[in-house]
Short mmCIF file of C-alpha atoms in Angstrom, two decimals:
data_model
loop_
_atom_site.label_atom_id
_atom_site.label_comp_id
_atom_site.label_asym_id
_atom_site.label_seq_id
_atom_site.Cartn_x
_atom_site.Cartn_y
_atom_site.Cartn_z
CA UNK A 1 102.77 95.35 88.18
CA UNK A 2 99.86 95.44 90.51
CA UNK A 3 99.65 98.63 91.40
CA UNK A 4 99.78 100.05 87.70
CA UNK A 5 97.22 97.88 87.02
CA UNK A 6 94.67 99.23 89.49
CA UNK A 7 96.09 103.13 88.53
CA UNK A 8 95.54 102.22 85.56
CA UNK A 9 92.03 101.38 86.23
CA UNK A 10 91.19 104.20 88.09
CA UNK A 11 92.69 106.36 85.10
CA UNK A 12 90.29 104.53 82.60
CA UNK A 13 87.64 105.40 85.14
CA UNK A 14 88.75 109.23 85.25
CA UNK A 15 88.51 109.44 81.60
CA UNK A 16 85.43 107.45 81.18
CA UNK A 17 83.66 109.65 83.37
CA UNK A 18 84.98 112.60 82.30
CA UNK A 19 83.79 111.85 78.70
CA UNK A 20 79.84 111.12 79.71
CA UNK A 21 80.13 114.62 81.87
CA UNK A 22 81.35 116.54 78.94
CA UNK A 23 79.88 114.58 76.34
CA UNK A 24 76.22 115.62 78.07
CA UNK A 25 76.82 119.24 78.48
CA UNK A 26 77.55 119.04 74.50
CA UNK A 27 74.20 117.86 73.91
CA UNK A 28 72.90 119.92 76.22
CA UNK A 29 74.05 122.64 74.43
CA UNK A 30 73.55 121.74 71.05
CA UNK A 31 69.87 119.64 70.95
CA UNK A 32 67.52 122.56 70.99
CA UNK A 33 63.48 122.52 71.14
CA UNK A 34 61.80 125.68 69.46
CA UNK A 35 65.40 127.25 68.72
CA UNK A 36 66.27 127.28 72.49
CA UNK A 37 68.95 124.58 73.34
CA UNK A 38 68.13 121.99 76.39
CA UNK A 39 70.75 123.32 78.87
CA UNK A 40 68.10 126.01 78.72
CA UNK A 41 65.28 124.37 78.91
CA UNK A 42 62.96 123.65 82.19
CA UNK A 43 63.33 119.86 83.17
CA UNK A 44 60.42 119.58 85.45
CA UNK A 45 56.40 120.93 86.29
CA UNK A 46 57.58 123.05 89.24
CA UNK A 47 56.40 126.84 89.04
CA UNK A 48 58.23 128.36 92.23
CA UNK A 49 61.67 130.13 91.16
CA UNK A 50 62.10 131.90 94.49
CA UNK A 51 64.64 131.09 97.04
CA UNK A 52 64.84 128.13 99.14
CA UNK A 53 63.97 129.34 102.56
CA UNK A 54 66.31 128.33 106.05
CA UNK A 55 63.27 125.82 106.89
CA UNK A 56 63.20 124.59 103.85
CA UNK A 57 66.77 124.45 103.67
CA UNK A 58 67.43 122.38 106.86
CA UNK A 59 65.05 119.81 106.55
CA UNK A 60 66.44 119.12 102.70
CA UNK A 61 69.67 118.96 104.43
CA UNK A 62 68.92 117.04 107.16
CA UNK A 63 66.83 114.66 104.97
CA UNK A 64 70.42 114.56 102.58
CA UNK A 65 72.69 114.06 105.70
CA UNK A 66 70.92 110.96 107.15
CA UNK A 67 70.63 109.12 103.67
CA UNK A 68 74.61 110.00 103.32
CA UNK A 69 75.48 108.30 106.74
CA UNK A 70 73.38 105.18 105.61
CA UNK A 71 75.31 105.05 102.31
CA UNK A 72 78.47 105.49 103.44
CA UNK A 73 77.88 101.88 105.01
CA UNK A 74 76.53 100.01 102.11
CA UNK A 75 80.04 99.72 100.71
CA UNK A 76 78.57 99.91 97.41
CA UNK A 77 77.92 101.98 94.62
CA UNK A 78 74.65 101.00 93.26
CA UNK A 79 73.35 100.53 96.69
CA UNK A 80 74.50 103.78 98.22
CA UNK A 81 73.44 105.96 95.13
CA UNK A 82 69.64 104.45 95.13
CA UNK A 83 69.91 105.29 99.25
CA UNK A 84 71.13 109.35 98.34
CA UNK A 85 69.38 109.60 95.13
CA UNK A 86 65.30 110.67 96.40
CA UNK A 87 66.41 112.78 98.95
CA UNK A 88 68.84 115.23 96.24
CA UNK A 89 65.83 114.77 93.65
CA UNK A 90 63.48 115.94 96.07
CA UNK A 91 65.77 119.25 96.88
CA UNK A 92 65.75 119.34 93.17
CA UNK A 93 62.31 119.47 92.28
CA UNK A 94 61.71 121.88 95.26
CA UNK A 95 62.43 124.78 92.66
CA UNK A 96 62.04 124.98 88.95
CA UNK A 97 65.11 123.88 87.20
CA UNK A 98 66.36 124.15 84.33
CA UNK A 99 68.91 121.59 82.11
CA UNK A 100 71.92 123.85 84.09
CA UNK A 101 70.88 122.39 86.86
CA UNK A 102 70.30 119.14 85.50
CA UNK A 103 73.96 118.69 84.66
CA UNK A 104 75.08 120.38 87.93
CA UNK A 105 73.26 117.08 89.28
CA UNK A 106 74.55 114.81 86.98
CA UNK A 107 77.89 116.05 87.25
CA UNK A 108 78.21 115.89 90.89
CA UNK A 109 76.62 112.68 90.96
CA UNK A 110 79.46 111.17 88.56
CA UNK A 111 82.13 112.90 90.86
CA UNK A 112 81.05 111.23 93.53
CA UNK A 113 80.26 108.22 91.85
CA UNK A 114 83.76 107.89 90.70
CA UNK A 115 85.52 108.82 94.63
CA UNK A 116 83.53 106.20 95.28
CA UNK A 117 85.16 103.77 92.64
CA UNK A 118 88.43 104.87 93.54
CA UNK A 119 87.77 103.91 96.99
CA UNK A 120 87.13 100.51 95.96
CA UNK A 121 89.92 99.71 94.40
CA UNK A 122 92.85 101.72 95.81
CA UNK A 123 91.20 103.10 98.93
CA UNK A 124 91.99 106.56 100.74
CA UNK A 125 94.79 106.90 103.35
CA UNK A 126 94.42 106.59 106.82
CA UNK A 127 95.69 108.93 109.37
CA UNK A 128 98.18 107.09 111.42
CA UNK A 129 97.57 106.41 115.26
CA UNK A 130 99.41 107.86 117.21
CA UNK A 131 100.72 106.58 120.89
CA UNK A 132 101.86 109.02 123.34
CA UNK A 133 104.36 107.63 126.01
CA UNK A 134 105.40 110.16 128.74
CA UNK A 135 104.20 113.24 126.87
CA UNK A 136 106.39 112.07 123.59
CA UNK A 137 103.79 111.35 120.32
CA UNK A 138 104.81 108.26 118.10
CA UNK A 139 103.61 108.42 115.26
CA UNK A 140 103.83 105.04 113.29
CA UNK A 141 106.09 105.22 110.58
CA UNK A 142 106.58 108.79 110.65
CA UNK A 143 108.51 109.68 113.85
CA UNK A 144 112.40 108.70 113.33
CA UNK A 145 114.74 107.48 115.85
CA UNK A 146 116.53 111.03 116.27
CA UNK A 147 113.06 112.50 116.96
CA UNK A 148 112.36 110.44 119.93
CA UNK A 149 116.26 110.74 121.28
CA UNK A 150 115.67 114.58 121.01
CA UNK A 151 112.39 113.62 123.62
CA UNK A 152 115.27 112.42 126.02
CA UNK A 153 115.21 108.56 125.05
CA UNK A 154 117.43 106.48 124.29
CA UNK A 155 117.47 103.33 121.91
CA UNK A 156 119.09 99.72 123.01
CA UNK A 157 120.63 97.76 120.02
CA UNK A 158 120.05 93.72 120.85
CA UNK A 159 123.29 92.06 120.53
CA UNK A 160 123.62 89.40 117.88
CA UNK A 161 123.55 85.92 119.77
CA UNK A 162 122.55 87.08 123.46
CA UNK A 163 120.58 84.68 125.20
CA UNK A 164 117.44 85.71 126.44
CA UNK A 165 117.25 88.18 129.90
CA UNK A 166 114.77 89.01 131.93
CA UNK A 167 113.18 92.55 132.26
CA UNK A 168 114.84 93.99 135.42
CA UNK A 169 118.68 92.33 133.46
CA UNK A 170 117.61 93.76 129.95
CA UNK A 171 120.10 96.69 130.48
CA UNK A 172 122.71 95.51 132.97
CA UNK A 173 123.54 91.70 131.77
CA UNK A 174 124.38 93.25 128.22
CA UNK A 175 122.12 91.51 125.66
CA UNK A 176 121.03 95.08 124.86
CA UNK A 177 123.61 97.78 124.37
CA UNK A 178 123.19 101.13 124.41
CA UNK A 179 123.64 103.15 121.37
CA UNK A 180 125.36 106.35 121.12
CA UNK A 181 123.23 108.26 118.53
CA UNK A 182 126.74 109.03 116.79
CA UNK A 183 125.39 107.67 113.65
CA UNK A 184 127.02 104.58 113.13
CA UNK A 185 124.71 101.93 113.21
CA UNK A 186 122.51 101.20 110.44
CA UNK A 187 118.85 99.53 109.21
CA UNK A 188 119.37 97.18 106.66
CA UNK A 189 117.13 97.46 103.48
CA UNK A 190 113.58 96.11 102.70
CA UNK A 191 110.55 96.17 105.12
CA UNK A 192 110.21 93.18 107.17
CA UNK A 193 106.91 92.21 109.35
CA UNK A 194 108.83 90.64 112.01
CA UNK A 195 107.03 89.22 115.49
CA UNK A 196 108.59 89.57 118.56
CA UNK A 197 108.51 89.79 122.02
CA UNK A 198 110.18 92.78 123.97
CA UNK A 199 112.83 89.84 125.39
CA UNK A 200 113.58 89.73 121.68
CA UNK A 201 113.02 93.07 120.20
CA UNK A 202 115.61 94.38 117.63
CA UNK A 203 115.81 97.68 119.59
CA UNK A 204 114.46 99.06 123.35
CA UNK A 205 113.07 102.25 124.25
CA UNK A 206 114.56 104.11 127.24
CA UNK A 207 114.13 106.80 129.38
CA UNK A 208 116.05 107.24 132.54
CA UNK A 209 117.16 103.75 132.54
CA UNK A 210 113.51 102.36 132.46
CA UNK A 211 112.47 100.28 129.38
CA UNK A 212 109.74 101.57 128.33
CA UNK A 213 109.24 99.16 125.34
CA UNK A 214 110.63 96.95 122.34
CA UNK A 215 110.59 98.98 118.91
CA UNK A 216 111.41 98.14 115.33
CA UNK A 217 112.90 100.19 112.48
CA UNK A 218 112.13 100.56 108.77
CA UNK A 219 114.67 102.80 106.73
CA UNK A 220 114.48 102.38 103.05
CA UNK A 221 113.28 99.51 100.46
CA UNK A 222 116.27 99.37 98.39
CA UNK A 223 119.57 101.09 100.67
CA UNK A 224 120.47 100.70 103.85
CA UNK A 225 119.72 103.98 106.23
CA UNK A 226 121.88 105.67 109.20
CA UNK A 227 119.52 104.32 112.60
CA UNK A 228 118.84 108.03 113.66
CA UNK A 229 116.99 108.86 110.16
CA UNK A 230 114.94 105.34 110.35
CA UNK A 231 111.30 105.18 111.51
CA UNK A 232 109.32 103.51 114.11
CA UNK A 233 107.80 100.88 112.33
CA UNK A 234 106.06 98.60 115.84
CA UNK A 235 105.94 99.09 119.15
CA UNK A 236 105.50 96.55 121.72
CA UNK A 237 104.36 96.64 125.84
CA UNK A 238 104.31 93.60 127.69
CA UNK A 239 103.25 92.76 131.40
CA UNK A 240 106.96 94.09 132.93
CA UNK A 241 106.88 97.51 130.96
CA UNK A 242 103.11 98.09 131.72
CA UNK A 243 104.18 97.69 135.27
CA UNK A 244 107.71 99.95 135.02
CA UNK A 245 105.79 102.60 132.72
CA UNK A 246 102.87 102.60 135.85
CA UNK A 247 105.70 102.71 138.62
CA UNK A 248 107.33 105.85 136.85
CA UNK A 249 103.78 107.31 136.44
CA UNK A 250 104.68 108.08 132.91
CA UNK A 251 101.03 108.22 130.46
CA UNK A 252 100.32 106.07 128.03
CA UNK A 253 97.68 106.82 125.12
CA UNK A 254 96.88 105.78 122.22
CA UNK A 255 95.09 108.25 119.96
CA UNK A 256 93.97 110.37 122.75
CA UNK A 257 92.65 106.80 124.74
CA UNK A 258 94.52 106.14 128.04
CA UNK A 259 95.93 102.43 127.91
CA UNK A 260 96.57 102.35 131.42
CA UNK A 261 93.01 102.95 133.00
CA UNK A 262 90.73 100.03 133.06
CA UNK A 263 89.65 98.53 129.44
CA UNK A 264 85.68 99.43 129.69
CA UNK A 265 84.50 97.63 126.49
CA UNK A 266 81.46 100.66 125.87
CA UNK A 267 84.42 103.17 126.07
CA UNK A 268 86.68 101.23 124.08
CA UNK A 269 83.88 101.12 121.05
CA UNK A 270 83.02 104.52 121.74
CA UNK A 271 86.61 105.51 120.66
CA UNK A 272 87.74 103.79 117.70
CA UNK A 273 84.54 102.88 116.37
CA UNK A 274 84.56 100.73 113.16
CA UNK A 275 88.25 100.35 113.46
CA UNK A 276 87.64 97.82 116.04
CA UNK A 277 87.36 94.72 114.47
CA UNK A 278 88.06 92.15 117.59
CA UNK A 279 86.73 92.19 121.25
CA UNK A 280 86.62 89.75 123.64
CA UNK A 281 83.82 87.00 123.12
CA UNK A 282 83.59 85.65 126.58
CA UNK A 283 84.51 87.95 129.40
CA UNK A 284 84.87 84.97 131.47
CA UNK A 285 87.64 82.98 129.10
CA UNK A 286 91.14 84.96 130.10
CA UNK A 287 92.61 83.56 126.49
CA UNK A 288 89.63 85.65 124.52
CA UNK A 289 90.33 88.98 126.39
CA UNK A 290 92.04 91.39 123.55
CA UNK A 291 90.89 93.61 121.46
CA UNK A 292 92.06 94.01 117.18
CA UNK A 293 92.15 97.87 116.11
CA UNK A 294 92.81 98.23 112.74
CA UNK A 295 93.33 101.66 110.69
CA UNK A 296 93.21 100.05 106.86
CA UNK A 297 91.44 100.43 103.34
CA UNK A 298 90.80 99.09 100.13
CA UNK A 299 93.92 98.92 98.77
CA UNK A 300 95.32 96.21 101.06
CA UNK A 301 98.48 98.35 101.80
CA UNK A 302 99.48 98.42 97.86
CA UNK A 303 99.22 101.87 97.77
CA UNK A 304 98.56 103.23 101.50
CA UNK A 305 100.44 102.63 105.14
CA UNK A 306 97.90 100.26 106.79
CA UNK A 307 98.17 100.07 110.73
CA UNK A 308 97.15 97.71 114.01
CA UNK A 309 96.96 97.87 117.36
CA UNK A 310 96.62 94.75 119.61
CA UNK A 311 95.67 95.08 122.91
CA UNK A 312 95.62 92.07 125.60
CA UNK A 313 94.32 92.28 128.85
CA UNK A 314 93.50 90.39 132.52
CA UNK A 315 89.67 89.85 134.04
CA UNK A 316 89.87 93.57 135.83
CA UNK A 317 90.60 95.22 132.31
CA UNK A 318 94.23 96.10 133.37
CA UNK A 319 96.04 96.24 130.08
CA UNK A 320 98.43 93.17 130.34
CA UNK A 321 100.19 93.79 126.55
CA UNK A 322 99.99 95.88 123.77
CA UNK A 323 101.26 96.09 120.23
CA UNK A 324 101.25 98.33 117.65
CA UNK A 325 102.65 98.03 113.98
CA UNK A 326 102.17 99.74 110.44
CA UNK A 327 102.47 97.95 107.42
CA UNK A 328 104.20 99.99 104.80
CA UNK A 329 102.97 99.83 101.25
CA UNK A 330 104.44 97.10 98.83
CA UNK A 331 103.17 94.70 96.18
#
């Protein structure tokens, strides 16, 4: 019921808006002064009607584009339209106007006005990170099982009630078995936000018998899905698949950034920007060295795929773990 509830909202908003916009060009048109309606009529003292020149032009613009990037961070409304509102009026009055272009402002002012509503209370999507292993992009709950096994990997099924191995006896003591993409294994229904560490993972990633990492599976909410048609959900790295992936000199990226070089923390922030939300505190306190990306919006995954990245790592900046998951939208 949530989620019709805020649509619902955002419809009322829609029409609400809709109805000032039209219901001012209507009186615009039909309020008149000396027989000529308003839409006609000139709404302010200025006597130039000639073109705006490129000068002109560009610092109008410019003056526009910084008061945008300063509103864009006020998270709010009322705040971000007094911050964009001198700037337009000033390109306005640069020119005589007339109530046409009155309403052009209004209207586009209401557009934007309502995006900005909409953002608050179901948000806009996010483009999914992707991490590239060995030249093969993941794409978080969009690449599928059979696309990666197409890449040349193969996918280890964890065998119900195997006690735990270590990394170099993952493959050969049998408490992961390999799976012959003949699609006969399955994903049970319903997302699940499972922890886990790769000694646990529901499934490995393989290439040329080297684990590469533990990965989970989402298939369908309400049926159960054939494994090869089933999506990467997480991804996990710890300490003995850094080291393997590093030993194979196979790449490692995420969005572009290479994992495996040392962690500067200016080119971390230069990368992902506001979607960092945690970095370490106190370089010289091993327990507070990580970093929190996040990739998420308004809508607090009711409506939108939501997505994190954890990264852990040792006093040289040497990546030590990493984790990435999307969390898929639900009530």
């Amino acid at each position: 019921m949530g989620k019709f509830y805020f649509i619902g909202i955002v419809i009322f908003l829609a029409i609400a808006y809709l109805g000032i916009v039209l219901g001012v060009y209507i009186y615009l048109k039909q309020a008149k002064i000396n027989g000529k309606p308003l839409i006609e009529q000139p709404v302010n003292q200025q006597e130039r009607t000639d073109t705006l020149g490129p000068g002109e032009f560009l610092v109008y613009f410019s003056m526009i584009a910084i008061a945008a990037v300063f509103a864009m961070r006020a998270h709010s409304p009322t705040v971000s339209k007094l911050i964009l509102l001198p700037p337009v009026m000033a390109l306005f009055n640069a020119r005589k106007r007339t109530g046409k272009a009155l309403f052009a402002l209004l209207a586009s002012f209401t557009f934007v006005l309502f995006l900005m509503m909409a953002d608050l209370i179901i948000g806009f999507p996010q483009k999914a990170p992707d991490l590239t292993i060995s030249d093969t992009k993941i794409i978080m709950a969009e690449t599928t099982f059979g696309d990666v096994v197409n890449q040349g990997f193969d996918i280890y099924i964890r065998q119900e009630g195997s006690p735990r191995a270590d990394y170099k006896d993952f493959i050969s003591s049998g408490t992961f078995k390999k799976y012959p993409a003949n699609r006969s294994a399955f994903v049970e229904k319903g997302f699940r936000r499972d922890g886990f560490t790769v000694s646990y993972a529901p499934y490995l990633l393989v290439k040329e018998d080297v684990v590469i990492g533990g990965i989970d599976l989402y298939g369908d909410e309400n049926k159960d899905i054939v494994l090869e048609d089933c999506k990467i959900i997480k991804f996990k790295l710890d300490v003995d698949c850094i080291a393997a992936i590093k030993a194979k000199e196979l790449s490692c990226e995420l969005s572009g950034f290479n994992l495996l070089q040392p962690l500067k923390q200016e080119r971390v922030k230069e990368t992902f920007g506001e979607k960092l939300w945690l970095t370490p505190i106190n370089l010289k306190d091993i327990s507070q060295l990580h970093y929190g990306i996040s990739w998420t919006n308004n809508s607090h995954h009711i409506f939108w795929n939501e997505y994190y990245a954890y990264i852990d790592f040792d006093e040289k900046n040497n990546m030590i773990s990493f984790e990435l998951e999307s969390v898929l939208p639900r009530e």
